[in-house]
Coordinates of C-alpha atoms and ligand atoms in Angstrom, one line a residue:
M1 CA -0.3 0.0 0.2
T2 CA 1.4 3.7 -0.7
I3 CA 1.5 6.1 1.8
Q4 CA -1.3 8.1 -0.3
Q5 CA -3.5 4.9 0.2
L6 CA -2.2 4.4 3.8
T7 CA -3.5 7.9 4.7
A8 CA -6.5 8.0 2.6
K9 CA -7.7 5.0 4.4
E10 CA -7.6 6.4 7.7
I11 CA -9.1 9.6 6.8
A12 CA -12.1 8.1 5.4
K13 CA -12.6 6.4 8.3
I14 CA -13.8 9.6 9.6
I15 CA -15.3 11.3 6.3
T16 CA -17.4 9.0 4.9
D17 CA -19.0 10.9 2.0
V18 CA -16.0 11.4 -0.2
T19 CA -14.6 8.1 -1.8
K20 CA -11.2 6.8 -0.9
D21 CA -9.8 7.4 -4.5
E22 CA -10.9 11.2 -4.3
L23 CA -9.2 11.6 -1.2
I24 CA -5.9 10.0 -2.6
E25 CA -6.2 12.0 -5.6
K26 CA -6.3 15.5 -3.3
L27 CA -3.2 14.3 -1.1
E28 CA -0.4 16.9 -1.5
I29 CA 3.1 16.4 -0.9
P30 CA 4.0 19.5 1.5
P31 CA 6.7 22.0 -0.5
D32 CA 9.0 21.2 2.8
N33 CA 9.5 17.7 4.4
T34 CA 9.4 19.3 7.9
L35 CA 5.8 20.4 7.5
G36 CA 4.7 16.8 7.0
D37 CA 5.0 13.4 4.9
L38 CA 1.7 14.6 3.2
A39 CA -0.8 17.3 3.4
F40 CA -4.7 17.0 3.0
P41 CA -6.4 20.0 1.8
C42 CA -9.6 20.5 3.5
F43 CA -11.4 23.0 1.1
I44 CA -13.0 20.1 -0.7
L45 CA -15.0 19.1 2.4
A46 CA -16.0 22.7 3.1
R47 CA -19.1 22.9 1.0
K48 CA -20.3 19.4 2.2
L49 CA -19.7 20.0 6.2
R50 CA -20.6 23.5 5.7
Q51 CA -17.7 24.7 7.8
S52 CA -14.5 26.6 7.1
P53 CA -11.7 24.6 5.7
A54 CA -9.7 25.6 8.7
V55 CA -12.3 24.5 11.4
I56 CA -12.3 21.2 9.6
A57 CA -8.6 20.7 9.8
Q58 CA -8.7 21.3 13.5
W59 CA -11.8 18.8 13.8
L60 CA -9.5 16.2 11.9
E61 CA -6.5 16.6 14.2
Q62 CA -8.6 16.0 16.9
Q63 CA -10.3 13.0 15.4
L64 CA -6.9 11.4 13.8
A65 CA -5.0 12.0 17.1
E66 CA -5.1 8.6 18.5
S67 CA -4.8 6.9 15.1
N68 CA -1.8 4.1 15.1
V69 CA -1.2 5.1 11.4
F70 CA 0.1 8.6 12.2
E71 CA 2.9 9.5 14.5
Q72 CA 1.5 13.2 14.3
V73 CA -1.4 15.3 12.9
K74 CA -1.3 18.9 12.5
A75 CA -3.6 21.2 11.4
V76 CA -2.0 24.2 9.5
G77 CA -4.7 26.7 8.4
P78 CA -7.0 24.7 5.7
Y79 CA -4.5 21.9 5.7
L80 CA -4.3 18.8 7.6
N81 CA -0.6 17.6 7.7
V82 CA 0.2 14.3 8.5
F83 CA 3.3 12.3 9.7
L84 CA 3.3 8.7 9.3
K85 CA 4.5 6.1 11.6
K86 CA 7.8 5.5 10.3
D87 CA 8.9 2.0 11.6
P88 CA 6.2 -0.1 9.9
I89 CA 6.2 1.5 6.6
A90 CA 10.0 1.5 6.4
A91 CA 9.9 -1.8 7.0
N92 CA 7.1 -2.5 4.4
V93 CA 9.1 -0.6 1.6
I94 CA 12.4 -2.2 2.3
R95 CA 10.9 -5.5 2.3
E96 CA 9.2 -4.9 -1.0
V97 CA 12.3 -3.8 -2.7
L98 CA 14.8 -6.2 -1.5
T99 CA 12.2 -9.4 -2.1
K100 CA 11.4 -8.2 -5.8
G101 CA 14.4 -7.2 -6.5
N102 CA 14.7 -5.6 -10.1
Q103 CA 11.2 -6.5 -10.3
Y104 CA 10.3 -3.8 -7.9
G105 CA 8.3 -1.1 -9.7
S106 CA 7.0 -3.8 -12.3
A107 CA 3.0 -3.6 -12.4
E108 CA 1.6 -7.0 -11.7
G109 CA -0.4 -8.1 -14.6
S110 CA -2.1 -4.9 -14.8
S111 CA -1.0 -4.1 -18.1
S112 CA -0.9 -5.9 -21.2
G113 CA -0.8 -5.6 -25.0
T114 CA 1.6 -4.8 -27.9
I115 CA 3.1 -1.3 -28.1
T116 CA 5.1 -0.6 -31.3
I117 CA 8.0 2.0 -30.9
D118 CA 9.0 3.5 -34.1
L119 CA 12.6 5.0 -33.2
S120 CA 16.0 5.8 -34.3
S121 CA 15.1 5.6 -38.1
P122 CA 18.1 7.3 -39.8
N123 CA 18.2 7.9 -43.4
I124 CA 20.6 5.7 -45.6
A125 CA 23.8 7.4 -46.9
K126 CA 23.3 10.2 -44.6
P127 CA 25.1 10.9 -41.1
F128 CA 23.5 9.6 -38.1
S129 CA 22.1 13.0 -37.0
M130 CA 21.7 14.2 -33.2
G131 CA 17.9 13.9 -33.9
H132 CA 18.2 10.2 -34.7
L133 CA 20.1 10.1 -31.3
R134 CA 17.4 11.8 -29.5
S135 CA 15.0 9.4 -31.2
T136 CA 17.1 6.4 -30.4
V137 CA 17.4 7.1 -26.7
I138 CA 13.9 8.2 -26.1
G139 CA 12.4 5.5 -27.9
N140 CA 14.5 2.8 -26.2
S141 CA 13.8 4.0 -22.8
I142 CA 10.0 4.1 -23.3
A143 CA 10.2 0.6 -24.9
N144 CA 12.0 -0.5 -21.5
I145 CA 9.3 1.3 -19.4
A146 CA 6.7 -0.3 -21.3
E147 CA 8.1 -3.5 -20.9
K148 CA 8.6 -3.1 -17.0
L149 CA 4.7 -2.3 -16.9
G150 CA 3.8 -5.6 -18.7
Y151 CA 3.4 -4.4 -22.2
E152 CA 5.2 -6.1 -25.2
P153 CA 7.3 -3.4 -26.8
V154 CA 8.1 -3.8 -30.7
R155 CA 11.1 -1.6 -31.2
I156 CA 10.9 -0.7 -35.1
N157 CA 13.7 0.9 -37.0
H158 CA 11.8 2.5 -39.7
L159 CA 15.0 3.2 -41.8
G160 CA 14.9 5.9 -44.4
D161 CA 16.0 3.9 -47.6
W162 CA 13.6 5.0 -50.0
G163 CA 12.6 8.1 -51.7
T164 CA 13.7 10.4 -54.7
Q165 CA 17.2 11.0 -52.8
F166 CA 18.2 7.7 -53.8
G167 CA 17.8 8.5 -57.3
K168 CA 19.9 11.7 -56.8
L169 CA 22.5 9.5 -55.1
M170 CA 22.9 7.1 -58.0
T171 CA 23.2 9.8 -60.5
A172 CA 26.0 11.5 -58.3
Y173 CA 27.8 8.0 -58.1
H174 CA 27.4 7.4 -61.8
K175 CA 29.2 10.8 -62.6
W176 CA 31.5 11.2 -60.0
G177 CA 31.8 8.2 -57.5
D178 CA 34.6 6.0 -56.6
E179 CA 33.9 2.6 -55.4
S180 CA 37.0 2.1 -53.2
L181 CA 36.5 5.2 -51.5
V182 CA 33.0 4.5 -50.5
K183 CA 34.0 1.1 -49.4
E184 CA 36.4 2.9 -47.2
N185 CA 34.2 5.3 -45.7
P186 CA 30.7 4.7 -46.8
I187 CA 28.7 7.5 -45.0
K188 CA 31.1 10.3 -45.6
E189 CA 31.7 9.6 -49.2
L190 CA 27.9 9.0 -50.1
N191 CA 27.2 12.2 -48.1
K192 CA 29.8 14.0 -50.2
L193 CA 28.2 12.8 -53.3
Y194 CA 24.7 14.0 -52.4
V195 CA 26.3 17.5 -51.2
R196 CA 27.9 17.8 -54.7
F197 CA 24.8 16.9 -56.4
H198 CA 22.7 19.4 -55.2
E199 CA 25.6 22.2 -55.6
E200 CA 25.6 21.1 -59.2
A201 CA 21.9 20.9 -59.8
K202 CA 21.6 24.5 -59.1
T203 CA 23.3 25.0 -62.4
D204 CA 22.6 22.1 -64.2
E205 CA 19.0 21.4 -64.7
T206 CA 19.3 18.1 -66.3
L207 CA 20.7 16.4 -62.8
N208 CA 17.5 16.5 -61.6
D209 CA 15.7 14.6 -64.3
E210 CA 18.6 12.2 -64.2
G211 CA 17.7 11.6 -60.3
R212 CA 14.0 10.9 -61.0
S213 CA 14.5 8.5 -63.7
W214 CA 17.0 6.6 -61.6
F215 CA 14.3 6.6 -58.5
K216 CA 11.9 5.3 -61.0
K217 CA 14.2 2.7 -62.1
L218 CA 14.2 1.7 -58.5
E219 CA 10.6 1.7 -58.0
E220 CA 10.1 -0.5 -60.9
G221 CA 12.9 -3.0 -59.9
D222 CA 15.6 -2.2 -62.5
P223 CA 18.4 -4.8 -61.3
E224 CA 21.3 -2.4 -61.7
A225 CA 19.3 0.5 -59.5
E226 CA 18.5 -2.3 -57.1
A227 CA 22.1 -3.3 -56.7
L228 CA 23.4 -0.1 -56.0
W229 CA 20.5 0.7 -53.5
K230 CA 21.3 -2.6 -51.5
W231 CA 24.9 -1.7 -51.2
F232 CA 24.3 1.8 -50.3
R233 CA 21.7 0.5 -47.5
D234 CA 24.4 -2.3 -46.4
E235 CA 27.2 0.0 -46.0
S236 CA 24.9 2.5 -44.1
L237 CA 23.7 -0.2 -41.8
K238 CA 27.1 -1.5 -40.9
D239 CA 28.1 2.0 -39.8
F240 CA 24.9 2.7 -38.0
Q241 CA 25.2 -0.5 -36.0
K242 CA 28.4 0.8 -34.6
I243 CA 26.5 3.4 -32.8
Y244 CA 23.8 1.0 -31.9
D245 CA 26.5 -1.4 -30.4
L246 CA 27.9 1.7 -28.4
L247 CA 24.4 2.2 -27.3
D248 CA 23.8 -1.2 -26.7
I249 CA 20.3 -1.1 -28.3
T250 CA 18.8 -3.9 -30.5
F251 CA 15.6 -3.5 -32.8
D252 CA 12.7 -6.2 -33.1
S253 CA 12.5 -4.9 -36.9
L254 CA 14.3 -2.9 -39.4
H255 CA 11.9 -2.8 -42.0
G256 CA 12.3 0.8 -43.3
E257 CA 10.7 2.7 -46.2
A258 CA 11.8 0.1 -48.9
F259 CA 9.9 -2.3 -47.3
Y260 CA 6.8 -1.1 -48.2
N261 CA 7.5 -0.6 -51.9
D262 CA 5.1 -3.5 -52.8
K263 CA 2.6 -2.5 -50.2
M264 CA 1.6 1.1 -51.7
L265 CA -0.2 0.1 -54.3
P266 CA -3.1 -1.5 -52.2
V267 CA -3.3 1.8 -50.1
V268 CA -3.2 4.1 -53.3
E269 CA -6.3 1.7 -54.5
E270 CA -7.9 1.7 -51.3
L271 CA -8.0 5.5 -51.1
T272 CA -9.3 5.5 -54.8
E273 CA -12.3 3.2 -53.9
K274 CA -12.6 5.2 -50.9
G275 CA -13.1 8.3 -53.0
L276 CA -10.5 10.1 -50.9
L277 CA -7.9 10.8 -53.7
V278 CA -8.1 13.7 -56.0
E279 CA -6.1 15.4 -58.4
S280 CA -3.9 18.6 -57.9
E281 CA -1.9 19.8 -60.4
G282 CA -1.1 16.4 -61.8
A283 CA -0.1 14.8 -58.5
M284 CA -2.7 12.7 -56.4
V285 CA -3.5 14.0 -52.9
V286 CA -6.1 13.8 -49.9
D287 CA -7.7 17.0 -49.4
L288 CA -7.6 17.3 -45.6
S289 CA -9.2 21.1 -45.8
D290 CA -11.8 20.1 -43.4
S291 CA -9.4 19.6 -40.5
D292 CA -7.4 22.5 -41.7
L293 CA -4.4 20.6 -42.6
S294 CA -2.4 21.0 -45.7
P295 CA -3.4 17.9 -48.3
A296 CA -1.5 14.7 -48.1
L297 CA 0.5 14.2 -51.2
I298 CA 0.1 10.5 -51.9
K299 CA 1.5 10.2 -55.5
K300 CA 3.9 12.8 -57.4
K301 CA 3.1 13.7 -61.0
D302 CA 5.5 11.1 -62.3
G303 CA 3.9 8.5 -60.4
A304 CA 6.6 8.4 -57.4
S305 CA 5.4 7.5 -53.9
L306 CA 6.0 9.6 -51.0
Y307 CA 6.9 9.5 -47.3
V308 CA 3.2 9.6 -46.2
T309 CA 2.2 6.9 -48.6
R310 CA 5.0 4.8 -47.3
D311 CA 3.8 5.5 -43.7
L312 CA 0.2 4.5 -44.3
A313 CA 1.4 1.3 -45.7
A314 CA 3.6 1.0 -42.5
A315 CA 0.8 1.9 -40.1
Q316 CA -1.4 -0.8 -41.9
Y317 CA 1.0 -3.4 -41.7
R318 CA 1.7 -2.9 -38.2
K319 CA -1.7 -3.0 -37.2
N320 CA -2.1 -6.3 -39.3
T321 CA 1.3 -7.8 -38.0
Y322 CA 1.2 -6.9 -34.4
D323 CA -2.3 -5.9 -33.6
F324 CA -1.0 -2.9 -31.4
K325 CA -2.6 -1.5 -28.5
E326 CA -0.7 1.7 -29.3
S327 CA 1.6 2.7 -31.7
L328 CA 4.2 5.1 -31.0
Y329 CA 6.2 7.2 -33.1
V330 CA 9.3 8.8 -31.5
V331 CA 10.4 11.5 -34.1
G332 CA 11.6 15.1 -34.2
Q333 CA 8.9 18.1 -33.5
E334 CA 9.4 19.3 -37.0
Q335 CA 7.5 16.3 -38.4
S336 CA 4.1 17.0 -36.4
L337 CA 2.4 18.1 -39.4
H338 CA 3.4 14.6 -41.2
F339 CA 1.9 12.6 -38.5
E340 CA -1.4 14.6 -38.2
Q341 CA -1.8 14.3 -41.9
L342 CA -1.2 10.3 -41.6
K343 CA -3.6 10.0 -38.5
K344 CA -6.0 12.0 -40.3
V345 CA -5.9 10.0 -43.7
L346 CA -6.1 6.7 -41.9
H347 CA -9.5 8.2 -39.9
M348 CA -11.0 9.1 -43.3
M349 CA -10.2 5.6 -44.6
G350 CA -12.3 4.4 -41.5
Y351 CA -9.6 2.8 -39.1
E352 CA -10.4 3.7 -35.6
W353 CA -7.2 2.5 -34.4
A354 CA -5.6 5.6 -35.7
N355 CA -6.5 7.0 -32.1
D356 CA -4.0 4.6 -30.9
M357 CA -1.3 6.1 -32.7
H358 CA 0.8 9.0 -31.1
H359 CA 3.7 11.1 -32.4
I360 CA 6.2 11.5 -29.7
P361 CA 7.9 14.5 -30.5
F362 CA 11.2 15.8 -28.8
G363 CA 13.5 19.2 -29.1
L364 CA 16.6 19.7 -31.0
I365 CA 20.3 19.1 -29.8
L366 CA 22.2 22.1 -29.4
Q367 CA 25.7 23.2 -29.0
D368 CA 26.6 26.5 -27.5
G369 CA 23.0 27.4 -27.9
K370 CA 22.9 26.5 -31.8
K371 CA 21.6 23.8 -33.5
M372 CA 24.2 20.9 -34.0
S373 CA 24.3 19.8 -37.1
T374 CA 25.9 16.5 -38.6
R375 CA 25.3 17.6 -41.9
K376 CA 26.3 19.9 -44.8
G377 CA 29.6 18.7 -45.3
K378 CA 31.0 19.5 -41.8
T379 CA 30.1 15.9 -41.0
I380 CA 30.6 15.6 -37.2
L381 CA 29.8 12.0 -36.9
L382 CA 28.3 10.6 -34.1
E383 CA 30.4 7.7 -33.5
E384 CA 33.3 10.2 -33.3
V385 CA 31.4 12.4 -30.7
L386 CA 30.3 9.1 -28.8
K387 CA 34.3 7.9 -28.7
Q388 CA 35.5 11.4 -27.7
T389 CA 33.0 11.1 -24.6
I390 CA 34.2 7.7 -23.7
N391 CA 37.8 8.9 -24.0
Q392 CA 37.2 12.1 -21.9
A393 CA 35.5 9.5 -19.3
E394 CA 38.3 7.5 -19.0
N395 CA 40.6 10.7 -18.5
N396 CA 38.3 11.4 -15.8
I397 CA 38.1 8.0 -13.7
T398 CA 41.9 7.9 -14.2
E399 CA 42.2 11.2 -12.2
K400 CA 39.7 9.8 -9.9
N401 CA 40.3 6.3 -9.3
P402 CA 44.0 5.5 -11.1
T403 CA 43.7 1.8 -9.9
L404 CA 40.6 0.8 -11.1
E405 CA 40.1 -2.7 -12.7
D406 CA 38.3 -2.9 -16.0
K407 CA 39.0 0.6 -16.5
E408 CA 38.1 0.9 -20.2
K409 CA 35.0 -1.0 -19.8
V410 CA 34.0 1.5 -16.7
A411 CA 34.8 4.6 -19.5
E412 CA 32.6 3.2 -22.0
M413 CA 29.5 2.9 -19.4
V414 CA 30.3 6.1 -18.0
G415 CA 30.8 7.8 -21.5
V416 CA 27.8 6.3 -23.1
G417 CA 25.8 6.9 -20.1
A418 CA 26.6 10.5 -19.8
V419 CA 25.3 11.1 -23.2
I420 CA 21.9 9.4 -22.7
F421 CA 21.4 10.8 -19.3
N422 CA 22.3 14.2 -20.9
D423 CA 19.2 13.5 -23.3
L424 CA 17.0 12.4 -20.8
R425 CA 17.6 14.8 -18.3
Q426 CA 14.8 17.2 -19.3
S427 CA 11.2 17.0 -20.3
R428 CA 11.9 15.5 -24.2
L429 CA 10.5 18.8 -25.7
N430 CA 13.1 20.8 -24.5
S431 CA 16.3 21.5 -26.3
V432 CA 19.1 19.6 -25.1
E433 CA 22.8 21.4 -24.8
F434 CA 25.6 18.9 -26.1
N435 CA 28.8 19.8 -24.1
I436 CA 30.9 16.9 -23.0
E437 CA 32.3 18.2 -20.2
T438 CA 29.2 19.2 -18.6
M439 CA 27.4 16.1 -19.2
L440 CA 30.7 13.7 -17.7
R441 CA 30.9 15.8 -14.3
F442 CA 30.4 13.8 -11.1
E443 CA 28.3 16.3 -9.5
G444 CA 25.2 18.0 -10.7
E445 CA 22.3 16.3 -12.8
T446 CA 24.5 13.9 -14.7
G447 CA 24.5 10.2 -15.4
P448 CA 28.0 10.0 -13.8
Y449 CA 26.6 11.2 -10.8
V450 CA 24.2 8.8 -10.6
Q451 CA 26.4 5.9 -11.6
Y452 CA 29.0 6.8 -9.1
T453 CA 26.5 7.1 -6.3
H454 CA 25.2 3.7 -7.1
A455 CA 29.0 2.7 -7.3
R456 CA 29.6 4.1 -3.7
A457 CA 26.7 2.3 -2.4
C458 CA 28.1 -1.0 -3.8
T459 CA 31.3 -0.3 -2.4
L460 CA 29.7 0.3 1.0
L461 CA 28.3 -3.5 0.9
K462 CA 31.5 -5.0 0.0
K463 CA 33.6 -3.2 2.6
G464 CA 30.7 -3.9 5.2
N465 CA 30.7 -7.6 4.0
Y466 CA 27.1 -7.1 3.6
E467 CA 25.0 -10.5 3.3
K468 CA 21.3 -10.4 2.6
E469 CA 19.5 -12.1 5.6
S470 CA 15.7 -12.9 5.2
E471 CA 15.5 -11.5 8.7
L472 CA 14.9 -7.7 8.2
N473 CA 15.9 -5.8 11.2
L474 CA 15.8 -1.9 10.6
L475 CA 16.6 -1.0 13.9
E476 CA 16.8 2.9 14.6
V477 CA 17.8 3.5 11.0
V478 CA 14.7 5.3 10.1
K479 CA 15.6 7.9 12.7
E480 CA 19.0 8.8 11.1
P481 CA 19.0 11.8 9.4
C482 CA 17.7 11.6 5.7
A483 CA 16.8 7.9 5.9
W484 CA 13.1 8.3 6.1
E485 CA 13.3 10.9 2.9
I486 CA 15.2 7.7 1.2
I487 CA 12.5 5.4 2.3
L488 CA 9.6 7.6 1.0
T489 CA 11.6 8.4 -2.3
L490 CA 11.9 4.4 -2.8
E491 CA 8.4 4.2 -1.8
K492 CA 7.1 5.9 -4.9
F493 CA 9.2 4.2 -7.5
P494 CA 6.3 2.2 -8.7
A495 CA 4.1 5.3 -9.6
V496 CA 7.1 7.0 -11.1
V497 CA 7.6 4.1 -13.5
E498 CA 3.7 4.4 -14.2
R499 CA 3.6 7.9 -15.0
A500 CA 6.7 8.2 -16.9
Y501 CA 4.9 5.6 -19.3
K502 CA 1.6 7.5 -19.2
E503 CA 3.5 10.7 -20.4
Y504 CA 6.0 9.0 -22.4
E505 CA 8.6 11.0 -20.5
P506 CA 11.9 9.3 -19.6
S507 CA 12.9 12.5 -17.6
V508 CA 10.3 11.4 -15.1
I509 CA 12.5 8.6 -14.2
S510 CA 16.1 10.6 -14.6
R511 CA 14.8 13.2 -12.3
Y512 CA 13.6 10.6 -9.6
V513 CA 17.1 8.7 -9.6
I514 CA 18.7 12.2 -9.0
E515 CA 16.5 12.8 -6.3
L516 CA 17.1 9.3 -4.9
A517 CA 20.9 9.6 -5.4
R518 CA 21.2 12.9 -3.5
Y519 CA 19.1 11.8 -0.5
F520 CA 21.7 8.8 -0.6
N521 CA 24.6 11.3 -0.6
Q522 CA 23.1 13.3 1.8
Y523 CA 22.5 10.3 4.1
Y524 CA 26.3 9.0 3.6
G525 CA 27.7 12.6 4.5
K526 CA 25.9 12.8 7.7
V527 CA 25.8 9.2 8.9
R528 CA 29.0 6.7 9.6
I529 CA 27.2 3.7 7.8
L530 CA 30.1 1.3 8.9
S531 CA 30.2 2.4 12.4
G532 CA 28.8 1.0 15.4
T533 CA 27.8 -2.6 16.3
N534 CA 27.3 -5.3 13.6
E535 CA 23.6 -5.1 13.8
E536 CA 23.9 -1.7 13.4
Q537 CA 26.0 -1.7 10.3
H538 CA 23.8 -4.3 9.1
A539 CA 20.5 -2.3 9.5
R540 CA 22.2 0.6 7.4
L541 CA 23.5 -1.7 4.9
I542 CA 19.9 -3.0 4.3
L543 CA 18.9 0.4 3.4
V544 CA 22.0 1.0 1.1
E545 CA 21.1 -2.2 -0.5
A546 CA 17.5 -1.0 -1.5
V547 CA 18.9 2.2 -2.6
T548 CA 21.4 0.2 -5.2
I549 CA 18.4 -2.1 -6.6
V550 CA 16.6 1.1 -7.4
L551 CA 19.1 3.3 -8.8
N552 CA 20.3 0.6 -10.8
E553 CA 16.7 -0.1 -12.1
G554 CA 16.2 3.4 -12.8
L555 CA 19.1 3.4 -14.8
R556 CA 18.4 0.5 -16.8
L557 CA 15.1 2.1 -17.8
L558 CA 16.8 5.0 -19.3
G559 CA 19.1 2.4 -21.2
I560 CA 22.2 3.3 -18.9
K561 CA 24.8 0.5 -17.0
S562 CA 25.6 0.8 -13.4
P563 CA 29.1 -0.3 -13.0
Q564 CA 29.8 -1.7 -9.5
Q565 CA 33.2 0.3 -9.2
M566 CA 34.2 3.8 -10.4
Ligands
LIG601 N1 13.9 8.8 -41.7 C1 13.1 9.8 -41.0 C2 14.0 11.0 -40.8 O1 15.3 11.0 -40.6 C3 12.3 9.4 -39.8 C4 11.3 8.5 -39.9 C5 10.4 8.5 -38.7 N2 9.4 7.5 -38.8 C6 8.3 7.3 -39.4 N3 7.7 6.2 -39.5 N4 7.8 8.3 -40.4 O2 13.3 12.2 -40.9

């Protein structure tokens, strides 16, 4: 039982005309924990009881004075502030955490169903951008959270491997390409060719026509075009895989846009049958003016398909294949219109499940306040950025702990963890500042801070020769400074996981682990954990173990590893 449920149950014994659920909903966490563990605002009873909130608070204080759930109840103006009896709650919370271990916080059988998650989805032959990094880590974390709650996540990497740009790329490769250079450095070289195409197309009109005809050939299954396409795709995937390996992220499906090439005709036919397709300047579109949206372009003048056409086919395919309960698209904010159009068209086609599709947008990654770009010939490659971060992490660790074993492995966990945490630290719609030095700090709201706290706790367990015992005796631990805050924070983890999913917001978890780490470090600063009798030490180490379990699990949900030592 949560402390909210426990408190509501007590109050409900006295106030009978409000339901327990309503009471739970109204309970607040006081701005300052010296005021109480929870506060009940008595305004909501004023009308029913025909009394002022302050009088009601006073009356409740008297009524609850003898309760064996509360240590103290206090009327403060219109609020009733309550302090819970610490011992039984602490014992309960700790027992839950220790017996469930990394299952703590999992919803027991309450959620089920498949959630498809469209994430990462970089474009072939182009550098893996910062935006794709965001999509990858946000999407992966949402998938982890969904899984913890009992859903079955399906991670889909909807590769950008189709479209007129491939016609352009083939044209450029034919004119200026060099096979061995591309083999050596696929993304860099292909991107160069692509940039050159755009440069030269400014003055040479024929290039665009050539590009279109190459793409047409590709769509019609021309073997030469297909072979080139496959080669570009394979080389790009090999490069992307290096990034996925570093992030330790895997996908359940790599069906990109090309996969839908033979699945678009039925969509176009269906749209025609349902009378939704109209001609506009030679192209075929779905008119969305009723919903104040610009028309969805389904087929170009030359018959070529478009991004939204492929997404329509993909949405249907996902519904048919996975029968998803929800279908999420973790894609930058700038594509909001696209997803609105996509959903609208599916609605017009009569698919009610379009309501279960959600675009999960996010903000930009900035460097020194400006959009961080991996494009335009500048080509900062993400893989290099990650490697640089790992190197820097290794330097920092060497400075702090020169004799650490497995330093390289730990540096990778810390470097990558820092990048991920930096991305998931704030609400996803905020933009993220990318600064390697700041994100690697061991203090402040960083991944290394949380990892370091976890490692510190693990070290305590080792030094104290902690062994798990079935007998839980917390002795006086709950009365030590900050211990109660730790208990209350541990207690709310399950609710935090649920909220993170409801809002599709990994930052709910990242803020939570920061809070838990802070309380733990305060406890560590104020209490000599390895002092006193063996029983006393053991009692404190029980609390320490609970903290390591929840920090480790919180970080795992974010996609971050927790080294035992740092
Ligand atoms: N490849 C696209 C891009 O980089 C993102 C694809 C997102 N997913 C989708 N189903 N449209 O902009």
